[in-house]
Amino acid sequence: MSRSTPLIQTIGLKKHYQLDKADSPALEGIQLKIFSGERVALMGPSGSGKSSLLNLIGCLDLPTAGQILYQDVDTSLMNDKKLSAFRNKSMGFIFQSFNLIPVLSVFENVEYPLLWQNLSSGERKARVAGMLEKVGLASFARRSPELLSGGQRQRVAIARALAGKPRLVLADEPTAALDQKTGRDIMELMTQLNEEEGATLVFSTHDPLVAQWAHRIIRLVDGKIVSDPTETANEQVRP
Amino acid sequence: MKVILLAWRNIFRQKRHTAATLLAVILGIAGLVVFEGFLHQLMGSFRDSTILSGIGHLQVASRADYWKKGEYSPYSYALADHGKVEQSLQHDPRVLSVFPSTGFTCLAGAGTKSLSLLVKAFPNSRMYFSQKTNRRADASQLVPDKFYLGHLEAGEEPDPLQTGELYLGATAARILGVRPGDTVTLMALLPEGGLNGRDFKIRGLFTSPGFDRYFAYTDYKTAMDFTLQKAPPVLHILLRHRQDTAGVAGELAVKFPQDHVKTWQELAVYYRQVNSMFTTFLTIIQAILMLVTLFLLANSMARSVLERRREWGTLRALGTPAPAIVVMVLLEGILLGGVGGLAGLGVGYAAAGVINLCGGLPFHNASQLLSVDVVPEASLVGVAVLPLLITGALAALAPAWQAVKTQPADSLRELA
């Protein structure tokens, strides 16, 4: 795990929402470094800013102020086309409600992000088959995701997130919609794949048991980092 | 390809909702097909019977005002070069027949009764009266090289070898109290102002709604002798194919610049008015249908896009560029319109087939109840489907913009 150049660095990151014309701060001056290969948990109660931070790191939203550097590249300078390609090639997303495309089969769901990459059909199909094998769903490839259990759906989502061999996987409350045992299985799988594939994993949770799967737990309260075991916490701007 | 596949599957996602939208579009298009097919057949049969009921595809006259003043007063309209015109068309493969006609007004008398009549005269070989009552509005009662002059109520068909006989309208015959075999005396004004009189044997009585009170027909040679004319005032030209009308007319105008040529479109004023009215009517119906379809598709697309807001966020998170999502939504609209249009055409053509098997649609023509087959034009496929594809795209424009105007994170926050 190289500590020289962070994979992700946020500088003075702020996010405010306009709710009924009232300014509602979600993140206040976040300073954060995440290094390649890390498994990072963002912990905090509802409304603490976990999802907002994940969305900003995933280039799914625009910050109100501050910068996000991805290996020193400022993503705010990218246009929609470049951002789409960047998300497609460099990031994988796992959502609380799985967010599978219901009109696509399990195989097609995993294949979908690869369709936007310059891969041959053979390579694409081999990669999807390999990922489904890894998540234990090879025999469900032709099935509609609507016929799967919650745990199986999340496995499909994990396969989809990792099929493109991204450097960073972002998971927003990946076990929140699952029972405890299934949640543990999912975390085990994500950990195993993080180690095998070498992708950096950042996930949010409010469950301490789930957070234990991380190398590093960052705690957020009211949009501010209140604890980060690494030295980056020292750089946190506190009012 | 991936975008087309997703768009195609998405339109069948909300099956009940899509089915309701498609059903409305299909019924609208099917209705249009049946309505257009009915009008097409009705106007086609009206056009053909207009051409073959005394007009012809083309007419050649010596003066332009012949068609205003000379039809029943032909004395100053002699077509001196009619022989040359006939000769020039003799070997033209497009031409079926060329023949003269004349006409005059006269007083008809029988016993103590008399009546003013308009008499039209064609060669016997070019006159035709149907002996069967045809209740179908089609071309089955027409003969391509003869003029159909009405239904023969009594008497005999024209005999090319007989002259000096008269076909009298049935109503006029009732007024005069005559029957086939009887004789009527016609008195007509001559070119120099004198009167000529002659007895005509009635060969037949014809019915033709609106005409059989005032009209009579005799053979061309007898009429020319009776009215002391030396040259016909007009030539009628019948073509093998209606589409050659403009071509032949143009050539005649160049060859005989001193003469005047008119096409059936120019001469059939009533047909033109009715056709224009029905065409306008059909265009209005089409416009209303397209507006209703636009509303239905736009409603369906807006709902479909709104229900899938979180999915747009997911697709964008997975790397789908915003323009690809716009294309996907537009394609959904286009496919929905296209599927509805094609299915509507299919249902419409099937309905037309069933209607025709059952004897066509009823239509009141003057005093007659006709059956009209439903024969849609082939071009309707383009006319109906192409605007629907455009309508589908238009209907999806706003929803497509809606799908990409928010940040992916905002879309992802939406409840499923």
XYZ file of C-alpha atoms in Angstrom:
655
model
C 0.000 0.000 0.000
C 1.850 3.126 -1.190
C 1.585 6.075 1.140
C 3.260 8.542 -1.197
C 0.450 9.821 -3.458
C -3.113 9.430 -2.224
C -5.597 7.857 -4.640
C -8.205 10.368 -3.470
C -7.619 13.685 -1.769
C -10.303 16.142 -0.757
C -9.386 19.725 0.067
C -11.784 21.940 1.999
C -14.739 20.023 0.584
C -18.155 21.555 1.255
C -21.611 20.526 0.184
C -24.698 22.581 0.967
C -28.210 21.744 -0.224
C -30.977 24.235 -0.840
C -34.044 22.852 0.911
C -37.134 25.059 0.599
C -34.846 28.036 -0.100
C -33.012 27.377 3.166
C -29.304 26.584 3.125
C -28.690 23.123 4.566
C -25.024 22.184 5.035
C -24.226 18.484 4.510
C -20.436 18.621 4.492
C -18.225 21.279 6.000
C -14.588 21.549 4.921
C -13.662 17.892 4.582
C -9.917 17.196 4.355
C -9.293 13.562 3.526
C -6.728 11.314 1.914
C -7.457 7.768 0.840
C -4.645 5.576 -0.378
C -4.599 2.863 -2.977
C -5.703 -0.546 -1.699
C -7.242 0.793 1.507
C -10.550 -0.409 2.896
C -12.146 2.666 4.448
C -15.438 2.846 6.369
C -17.329 6.127 6.672
C -19.331 5.851 9.860
C -21.891 8.106 11.320
C -25.566 8.527 12.096
C -28.190 9.401 9.486
C -27.609 12.899 8.105
C -23.949 12.953 9.074
C -22.878 13.391 5.432
C -21.632 9.866 4.605
C -23.638 9.524 1.379
C -22.906 13.118 0.342
C -19.175 12.487 0.730
C -19.384 9.229 -1.220
C -21.343 10.957 -3.991
C -18.734 13.713 -4.251
C -15.837 11.242 -4.264
C -17.707 9.248 -6.941
C -18.148 12.396 -9.106
C -21.905 11.910 -8.904
C -22.443 15.388 -7.489
C -20.764 18.785 -7.543
C -19.244 20.261 -4.381
C -20.372 23.667 -3.174
C -16.721 24.464 -2.475
C -13.396 22.679 -2.320
C -11.599 20.199 -4.534
C -11.419 16.462 -5.095
C -8.178 15.219 -6.533
C -7.949 11.779 -8.011
C -4.259 10.976 -8.155
C -3.648 14.734 -8.251
C -6.147 15.272 -11.100
C -8.923 17.752 -10.281
C -12.157 16.053 -11.330
C -14.074 19.345 -11.242
C -12.250 20.308 -14.460
C -13.708 17.361 -16.383
C -16.738 17.744 -18.663
C -19.668 15.288 -18.632
C -18.164 13.080 -21.325
C -14.810 12.794 -19.544
C -16.470 12.308 -16.159
C -18.647 9.502 -17.550
C -15.609 7.743 -19.011
C -13.693 8.343 -15.788
C -16.464 6.869 -13.619
C -16.816 3.947 -16.005
C -13.137 3.003 -16.069
C -11.907 4.032 -12.625
C -14.829 3.501 -10.266
C -17.295 0.852 -9.238
C -20.476 1.612 -7.339
C -22.445 -0.544 -4.924
C -25.748 0.869 -3.701
C -27.871 0.152 -0.648
C -30.856 -0.836 -2.851
C -28.632 -2.683 -5.344
C -29.867 -0.525 -8.280
C -29.802 -3.334 -10.816
C -31.423 -2.652 -14.196
C -34.589 -4.766 -14.133
C -34.870 -5.151 -17.928
C -31.404 -6.718 -18.102
C -30.474 -10.239 -17.020
C -27.887 -10.845 -14.298
C -25.226 -11.358 -16.987
C -26.253 -8.199 -18.873
C -26.250 -6.151 -15.664
C -22.656 -7.114 -14.968
C -21.756 -6.608 -18.619
C -23.387 -3.160 -18.894
C -20.476 -0.958 -17.702
C -18.073 -2.976 -19.858
C -20.130 -2.071 -22.958
C -18.789 1.473 -22.624
C -15.198 0.272 -22.676
C -13.234 -0.742 -25.743
C -13.288 -4.452 -25.042
C -13.858 -7.241 -27.501
C -17.053 -9.198 -27.073
C -15.072 -12.294 -26.085
C -13.048 -10.486 -23.438
C -16.179 -8.829 -22.079
C -18.069 -12.063 -21.798
C -15.096 -13.863 -20.224
C -14.733 -11.113 -17.657
C -18.436 -11.185 -16.764
C -18.442 -14.968 -16.505
C -15.351 -14.803 -14.274
C -16.921 -12.202 -11.972
C -20.176 -14.156 -11.686
C -18.141 -17.222 -10.821
C -16.337 -15.263 -8.087
C -19.578 -14.018 -6.515
C -21.137 -17.496 -6.784
C -23.869 -16.615 -9.265
C -22.624 -18.292 -12.458
C -25.728 -20.445 -12.631
C -28.002 -17.379 -12.350
C -26.524 -15.546 -15.347
C -29.642 -15.643 -17.528
C -32.046 -14.906 -14.709
C -33.827 -11.606 -14.211
C -32.514 -9.756 -11.129
C -36.096 -9.441 -9.931
C -36.118 -13.192 -9.284
C -33.119 -13.041 -6.938
C -32.956 -12.583 -3.166
C -31.546 -9.349 -1.669
C -28.187 -10.979 -0.940
C -27.949 -12.366 -4.471
C -28.825 -8.979 -5.943
C -26.068 -7.325 -3.942
C -23.627 -9.975 -5.179
C -24.621 -9.055 -8.748
C -24.037 -5.388 -7.874
C -20.582 -6.273 -6.494
C -19.758 -8.225 -9.661
C -20.927 -5.251 -11.746
C -18.826 -2.832 -9.676
C -15.677 -4.927 -10.036
C -16.053 -6.229 -13.593
C -14.425 -3.122 -15.066
C -11.363 -3.587 -12.810
C -11.753 -0.136 -11.199
C -9.139 1.440 -8.902
C -11.853 2.566 -6.505
C -15.078 0.919 -5.330
C -17.625 3.061 -3.502
C -20.357 1.327 -1.526
C -23.161 3.295 0.100
C -24.618 1.301 3.042
C -24.086 -1.976 1.121
C -25.585 -4.148 3.868
C -28.362 -1.871 5.127
C -31.071 -3.630 3.141
C -29.879 -7.121 4.111
C -30.263 -9.321 7.176
C -27.253 -9.664 9.472
C -25.997 -12.984 8.122
C -26.341 -11.949 4.501
C -24.710 -8.623 5.349
C -21.750 -10.446 6.863
C -21.476 -12.653 3.755
C -21.506 -9.570 1.542
C -18.783 -7.853 3.607
C -16.717 -11.027 3.511
C -17.055 -11.129 -0.270
C -16.213 -7.439 -0.649
C -13.153 -7.850 1.573
C -12.018 -10.908 -0.334
C -12.431 -9.162 -3.674
C -10.719 -6.018 -2.346
C -7.734 -8.171 -1.517
C -7.825 -10.212 -4.731
C -8.534 -7.384 -7.165
C -6.534 -4.721 -5.330
C -9.262 -2.109 -5.650
C -9.573 0.554 -2.959
C -12.866 0.155 -1.103
C -14.692 3.022 0.555
C -18.025 2.186 2.140
C -20.467 3.966 4.376
C -22.297 2.348 7.249
C -23.881 3.189 10.548
C -23.344 -0.348 11.823
C -20.174 -0.807 13.954
C -20.098 -4.541 13.098
C -19.923 -3.730 9.412
C -17.360 -0.975 9.964
C -15.021 -3.523 11.578
C -14.306 -4.955 8.122
C -12.399 -1.754 7.250
C -8.683 -1.000 7.724
C -9.660 2.474 8.743
C -12.864 3.959 10.154
C -13.612 7.646 9.594
C -16.396 9.009 11.783
C -18.605 11.827 10.578
C -21.012 13.946 12.604
C -22.994 16.868 11.163
C -20.898 16.974 8.027
C -17.546 17.039 9.768
C -14.904 14.372 10.345
C -14.729 13.808 14.086
C -12.290 10.934 14.050
C -9.839 9.488 11.556
C -7.166 7.113 12.820
C -4.575 8.280 10.291
C -2.610 11.508 10.336
C -4.978 12.963 7.756
C -7.324 13.614 10.652
C -4.862 16.162 11.882
C -5.390 18.163 8.755
C -9.105 18.388 9.421
C -10.168 22.024 9.486
C -12.096 22.598 12.655
C -13.972 25.800 13.298
C -26.732 -1.253 -29.955
C -26.764 -1.307 -26.144
C -28.863 1.858 -26.120
C -31.348 0.445 -28.662
C -31.632 -2.819 -26.718
C -32.323 -1.001 -23.455
C -34.812 1.344 -25.112
C -36.653 -1.580 -26.716
C -36.900 -3.496 -23.442
C -37.896 -0.398 -21.510
C -40.983 0.229 -23.612
C -42.398 -3.123 -22.504
C -41.431 -2.614 -18.891
C -44.687 -1.127 -17.610
C -46.743 -3.612 -19.575
C -50.185 -2.371 -18.569
C -49.354 1.280 -19.079
C -47.584 0.658 -22.391
C -50.463 -1.542 -23.524
C -52.982 1.219 -22.773
C -50.920 3.802 -24.682
C -50.319 1.431 -27.591
C -53.985 0.469 -27.710
C -55.004 4.115 -28.049
C -52.403 4.713 -30.787
C -53.315 1.466 -32.576
C -57.033 2.259 -32.549
C -56.341 5.781 -33.816
C -54.141 4.582 -36.687
C -56.494 1.702 -37.519
C -59.374 4.186 -37.649
C -57.328 6.414 -39.928
C -56.527 3.459 -42.219
C -60.195 2.486 -42.517
C -61.342 6.083 -43.002
C -58.611 6.819 -45.568
C -59.282 3.510 -47.345
C -62.989 4.331 -47.535
C -62.332 7.823 -48.934
C -59.648 6.522 -51.288
C -61.993 3.961 -52.815
C -64.950 6.335 -52.863
C -62.995 9.147 -54.514
C -61.190 6.734 -56.846
C -64.459 5.322 -58.087
C -65.926 8.836 -58.294
C -62.893 9.960 -60.328
C -63.024 7.001 -62.738
C -66.765 7.300 -63.253
C -66.386 11.067 -63.775
C -63.760 10.488 -66.477
C -65.868 7.792 -68.168
C -69.215 9.559 -67.892
C -68.838 11.986 -70.782
C -65.571 13.781 -70.055
C -62.664 11.529 -71.029
C -59.091 11.992 -69.905
C -58.605 14.888 -72.318
C -60.689 17.111 -74.528
C -59.514 19.168 -77.512
C -61.573 22.162 -78.684
C -60.953 25.011 -81.101
C -61.652 27.753 -78.584
C -61.115 28.103 -74.857
C -64.668 29.300 -74.210
C -66.166 26.132 -75.708
C -66.406 24.597 -72.242
C -68.282 27.645 -70.939
C -70.665 28.373 -73.794
C -70.319 25.855 -76.579
C -71.254 22.481 -75.169
C -74.914 22.739 -76.144
C -74.531 25.591 -78.646
C -71.599 24.327 -80.723
C -72.130 26.166 -83.992
C -69.242 28.611 -83.745
C -66.773 26.091 -82.263
C -65.984 23.796 -85.181
C -62.684 21.992 -84.643
C -61.396 22.274 -88.209
C -58.274 20.136 -87.709
C -59.956 17.326 -85.799
C -58.791 14.868 -88.468
C -55.144 15.810 -87.928
C -55.501 15.528 -84.167
C -57.115 12.094 -84.485
C -54.425 10.988 -86.922
C -51.602 12.125 -84.653
C -52.976 10.005 -81.816
C -53.905 6.990 -83.918
C -50.717 5.016 -83.227
C -49.924 6.418 -79.790
C -49.738 3.386 -77.458
C -50.934 5.488 -74.537
C -54.207 6.306 -76.262
C -57.165 3.944 -76.087
C -59.607 5.862 -78.253
C -60.278 9.291 -79.758
C -63.801 10.286 -80.776
C -65.878 13.436 -81.334
C -69.028 14.605 -79.653
C -71.504 17.393 -80.068
C -74.587 18.626 -78.293
C -77.604 20.838 -78.734
C -80.630 22.147 -76.906
C -84.041 21.387 -78.256
C -87.737 21.201 -77.588
C -89.044 17.653 -77.421
C -92.673 17.012 -78.213
C -94.831 13.920 -78.007
C -98.572 14.204 -78.496
C -99.778 17.214 -76.527
C -96.736 17.390 -74.263
C -93.402 19.084 -74.750
C -90.184 19.508 -72.786
C -86.817 21.322 -73.132
C -83.935 18.878 -73.427
C -80.167 18.930 -73.544
C -79.017 16.357 -76.084
C -75.505 14.999 -76.083
C -74.260 12.961 -79.023
C -71.414 10.441 -79.136
C -70.640 7.714 -81.674
C -72.882 4.747 -80.903
C -69.836 2.558 -80.354
C -68.735 4.822 -77.490
C -71.990 4.928 -75.537
C -72.744 2.441 -72.823
C -75.707 1.964 -70.485
C -75.514 -0.524 -67.677
C -78.397 -2.968 -67.425
C -77.542 -4.101 -63.899
C -77.924 -1.995 -60.818
C -74.490 -1.689 -59.298
C -74.584 -1.042 -55.596
C -70.826 -1.128 -55.154
C -68.827 2.037 -55.554
C -66.119 0.638 -57.796
C -65.057 0.586 -61.431
C -66.762 -2.742 -62.215
C -69.589 -1.092 -64.184
C -67.221 0.967 -66.325
C -65.855 0.057 -69.782
C -62.470 1.697 -70.429
C -63.167 2.870 -74.024
C -66.831 3.896 -73.653
C -68.768 6.535 -71.802
C -71.092 5.235 -69.137
C -74.280 7.286 -69.436
C -76.572 5.739 -66.850
C -78.598 2.699 -65.939
C -80.779 1.357 -68.767
C -84.246 1.170 -67.242
C -85.991 0.047 -70.442
C -85.086 -0.567 -74.078
C -81.907 -1.792 -75.712
C -78.183 -1.098 -75.682
C -76.858 1.190 -78.484
C -76.366 -0.528 -81.838
C -73.378 0.851 -83.811
C -75.260 0.302 -87.079
C -78.465 2.094 -86.088
C -78.862 5.865 -86.361
C -81.662 8.323 -85.658
C -82.540 6.826 -82.307
C -82.744 8.489 -78.939
C -82.046 7.539 -75.338
C -84.325 9.582 -73.139
C -84.043 10.179 -69.410
C -86.666 8.150 -67.540
C -88.154 11.200 -65.802
C -88.371 13.142 -69.079
C -90.038 10.097 -70.681
C -92.629 9.983 -67.904
C -93.371 13.704 -68.399
C -93.779 13.188 -72.168
C -95.653 9.921 -71.641
C -93.437 7.902 -74.008
C -91.802 4.462 -73.896
C -89.124 2.681 -75.954
C -90.399 2.229 -79.505
C -92.407 5.478 -79.397
C -91.386 8.522 -81.371
C -90.604 12.035 -80.136
C -90.120 15.111 -82.266
C -87.099 17.277 -81.535
C -86.926 20.885 -82.667
C -83.537 22.654 -82.545
C -82.266 26.088 -83.531
C -79.812 26.014 -86.435
C -76.636 28.138 -86.808
C -78.353 30.749 -88.966
C -81.359 31.018 -86.655
C -83.731 28.693 -88.463
C -85.550 25.770 -86.835
C -85.078 22.144 -87.750
C -87.360 19.373 -86.668
C -87.021 15.600 -86.801
C -88.656 12.494 -85.379
C -86.524 10.235 -83.228
C -87.421 6.699 -82.262
C -86.858 6.053 -78.551
C -84.413 3.134 -78.204
C -84.086 3.233 -74.462
C -84.840 5.011 -71.176
C -82.038 5.615 -68.728
C -81.916 6.632 -65.117
C -79.169 8.832 -63.790
C -79.857 10.760 -60.569
C -80.194 14.473 -61.308
C -79.822 14.043 -65.082
C -82.730 11.977 -66.360
C -85.136 14.921 -66.220
C -83.174 17.086 -68.681
C -80.897 14.872 -70.740
C -81.102 12.745 -73.840
C -78.444 10.969 -75.918
C -78.305 10.249 -79.617
C -75.630 9.106 -82.030
C -73.026 11.574 -83.240
C -73.757 11.238 -86.986
C -77.478 11.907 -86.574
C -76.816 14.935 -84.374
C -74.337 16.404 -86.867
C -76.835 15.976 -89.720
C -79.711 17.341 -87.659
C -77.817 20.487 -86.580
C -76.098 20.937 -89.958
C -72.576 20.923 -88.434
C -69.603 20.076 -90.646
C -66.919 19.588 -87.964
C -67.198 18.474 -84.367
C -66.731 21.117 -81.680
C -64.729 18.788 -79.437
C -62.673 15.586 -79.390
C -62.566 13.226 -76.390
C -59.430 11.217 -75.706
C -59.449 8.115 -73.507
C -56.071 6.885 -72.266
C -54.935 3.464 -71.136
C -53.409 4.951 -67.969
C -54.674 8.032 -66.180
C -51.100 8.942 -65.220
C -50.328 9.758 -68.903
C -52.852 12.601 -68.954
C -50.413 15.456 -68.412
C -47.850 14.013 -70.846
C -50.304 13.598 -73.734
C -51.885 17.000 -72.993
C -48.473 18.677 -73.133
C -47.583 17.039 -76.447
C -50.922 18.006 -78.016
C -50.506 21.598 -76.889
C -47.122 21.713 -78.651
C -48.357 19.970 -81.822
C -51.598 21.923 -82.152
C -50.968 25.324 -80.629
C -54.077 26.801 -82.270
C -56.313 24.327 -80.363
C -57.136 24.165 -76.673
C -56.567 21.068 -74.578
C -58.127 20.450 -71.173
C -57.469 17.571 -68.820
C -60.072 15.718 -66.808
C -58.786 17.431 -63.664
C -59.657 20.818 -65.187
C -63.003 19.665 -66.509
C -64.253 17.695 -63.502
C -65.005 20.715 -61.325
C -67.406 18.904 -59.004
C -64.969 16.028 -58.504
C -62.241 18.552 -57.717
C -64.380 20.321 -55.127
C -65.457 17.097 -53.420
C -61.926 15.697 -53.501
C -60.514 18.902 -52.037
C -63.137 18.859 -49.280
C -62.400 15.224 -48.371
C -58.627 15.765 -48.555
C -58.917 18.707 -46.163
C -61.156 16.636 -43.924
C -58.636 13.770 -43.918
C -55.734 16.134 -43.215
C -57.608 17.620 -40.238
C -58.350 14.132 -38.904
C -54.683 13.195 -39.331
C -53.566 16.344 -37.532
C -55.964 15.700 -34.638
C -54.796 12.099 -34.454
C -51.150 13.161 -34.369
C -51.881 15.696 -31.614
C -53.728 13.096 -29.543
C -50.906 10.614 -30.143
C -48.344 13.244 -29.184
C -50.215 13.864 -25.944
C -50.549 10.127 -25.199
C -46.917 9.350 -25.952
C -45.651 12.425 -24.095
C -47.727 11.453 -21.075
C -46.503 7.883 -21.235
C -42.868 8.926 -21.677
C -43.008 11.549 -18.926
C -44.434 8.994 -16.518
C -41.964 6.352 -17.559
C -38.981 8.694 -17.146
C -40.216 10.002 -13.821
C -40.664 6.474 -12.456
C -37.101 5.617 -13.397
C -35.288 8.662 -12.054
C -33.076 6.567 -9.806
C -32.202 4.359 -12.740
C -30.921 7.349 -14.733
C -28.592 8.065 -11.810
C -27.432 4.451 -11.783
C -26.804 4.409 -15.529
C -24.798 7.610 -15.290
C -22.841 6.268 -12.306
C -21.968 3.237 -14.416
C -20.502 5.493 -17.091
C -23.358 6.168 -19.494
C -22.833 9.646 -20.977
C -25.789 12.044 -20.713
C -26.272 12.213 -24.528
C -26.610 8.418 -24.632
C -29.411 8.605 -22.065
C -31.124 11.326 -24.113
C -30.840 9.082 -27.198
C -32.183 6.138 -25.207
C -35.289 8.053 -24.069
C -35.845 9.474 -27.575
C -35.540 5.967 -28.988
C -38.126 4.737 -26.499
C -40.535 7.391 -27.794
C -39.714 6.603 -31.424
C -40.045 2.846 -30.875
C -43.311 3.291 -28.992
C -44.660 5.458 -31.824
C -43.300 3.064 -34.448
C -44.675 -0.067 -32.787
C -48.051 1.650 -32.310
C -48.022 2.878 -35.907
C -47.113 -0.469 -37.452
C -49.537 -2.395 -35.251
C -52.220 0.218 -36.050
C -51.589 -0.271 -39.769
C -51.826 -4.040 -39.323
C -55.096 -3.793 -37.410
C -56.393 -1.198 -39.896
C -55.617 -3.371 -42.931
C -57.128 -6.406 -41.193
C -60.268 -4.405 -40.362
C -60.420 -3.214 -43.993
C -60.271 -6.848 -45.145
C -63.072 -7.858 -42.783
C -65.230 -4.868 -43.824
C -64.733 -5.733 -47.508
C -65.640 -9.378 -46.862
C -68.849 -8.155 -45.237
C -69.722 -6.061 -48.308
C -68.059 -2.715 -47.648
C -69.270 0.399 -45.866
C -72.608 2.004 -46.786
C -72.652 5.402 -48.496
C -75.643 7.456 -49.659
C -75.054 8.871 -53.153
C -77.994 11.067 -54.234
C -80.886 8.576 -54.241
C -78.666 5.489 -54.171
C -77.283 3.544 -51.242
C -73.851 2.335 -52.298
C -71.412 -0.091 -50.705
C -67.868 1.191 -50.594
C -64.910 -1.148 -50.171
C -62.112 -0.004 -47.883
C -58.922 0.126 -49.971
C -56.166 2.056 -48.168
C -53.401 3.614 -50.247
C -49.993 1.942 -50.004
C -48.421 5.331 -49.271
C -50.382 5.374 -46.009
C -47.607 3.248 -44.481
C -45.293 6.233 -44.806
C -47.972 8.808 -44.120
C -49.008 7.144 -40.855
C -45.764 5.715 -39.525
C -43.268 8.467 -40.350
C -45.199 11.214 -38.499
C -45.639 8.772 -35.613
C -41.886 8.235 -35.385
C -41.415 12.012 -35.355
C -44.283 12.380 -32.871
C -42.660 9.722 -30.676
C -39.352 11.592 -30.723
C -41.076 14.921 -30.001
C -43.052 13.357 -27.173
C -39.820 12.051 -25.624
C -37.842 15.304 -25.921
C -38.916 16.873 -22.631
C -38.699 13.598 -20.662
C -35.236 12.951 -22.164
C -34.058 16.335 -20.965
C -35.686 15.622 -17.599
C -33.695 12.380 -17.344
C -30.296 14.059 -17.573
C -30.779 17.575 -16.242
C -30.108 16.606 -12.615
C -26.871 15.429 -11.085
C -26.655 11.613 -10.832
C -26.599 11.892 -7.048
C -29.953 13.717 -7.050
C -31.435 10.994 -9.241
C -30.014 8.280 -6.997
C -31.667 9.841 -3.954
C -35.114 9.272 -5.506
C -37.177 6.463 -4.087
C -37.644 3.506 -6.412
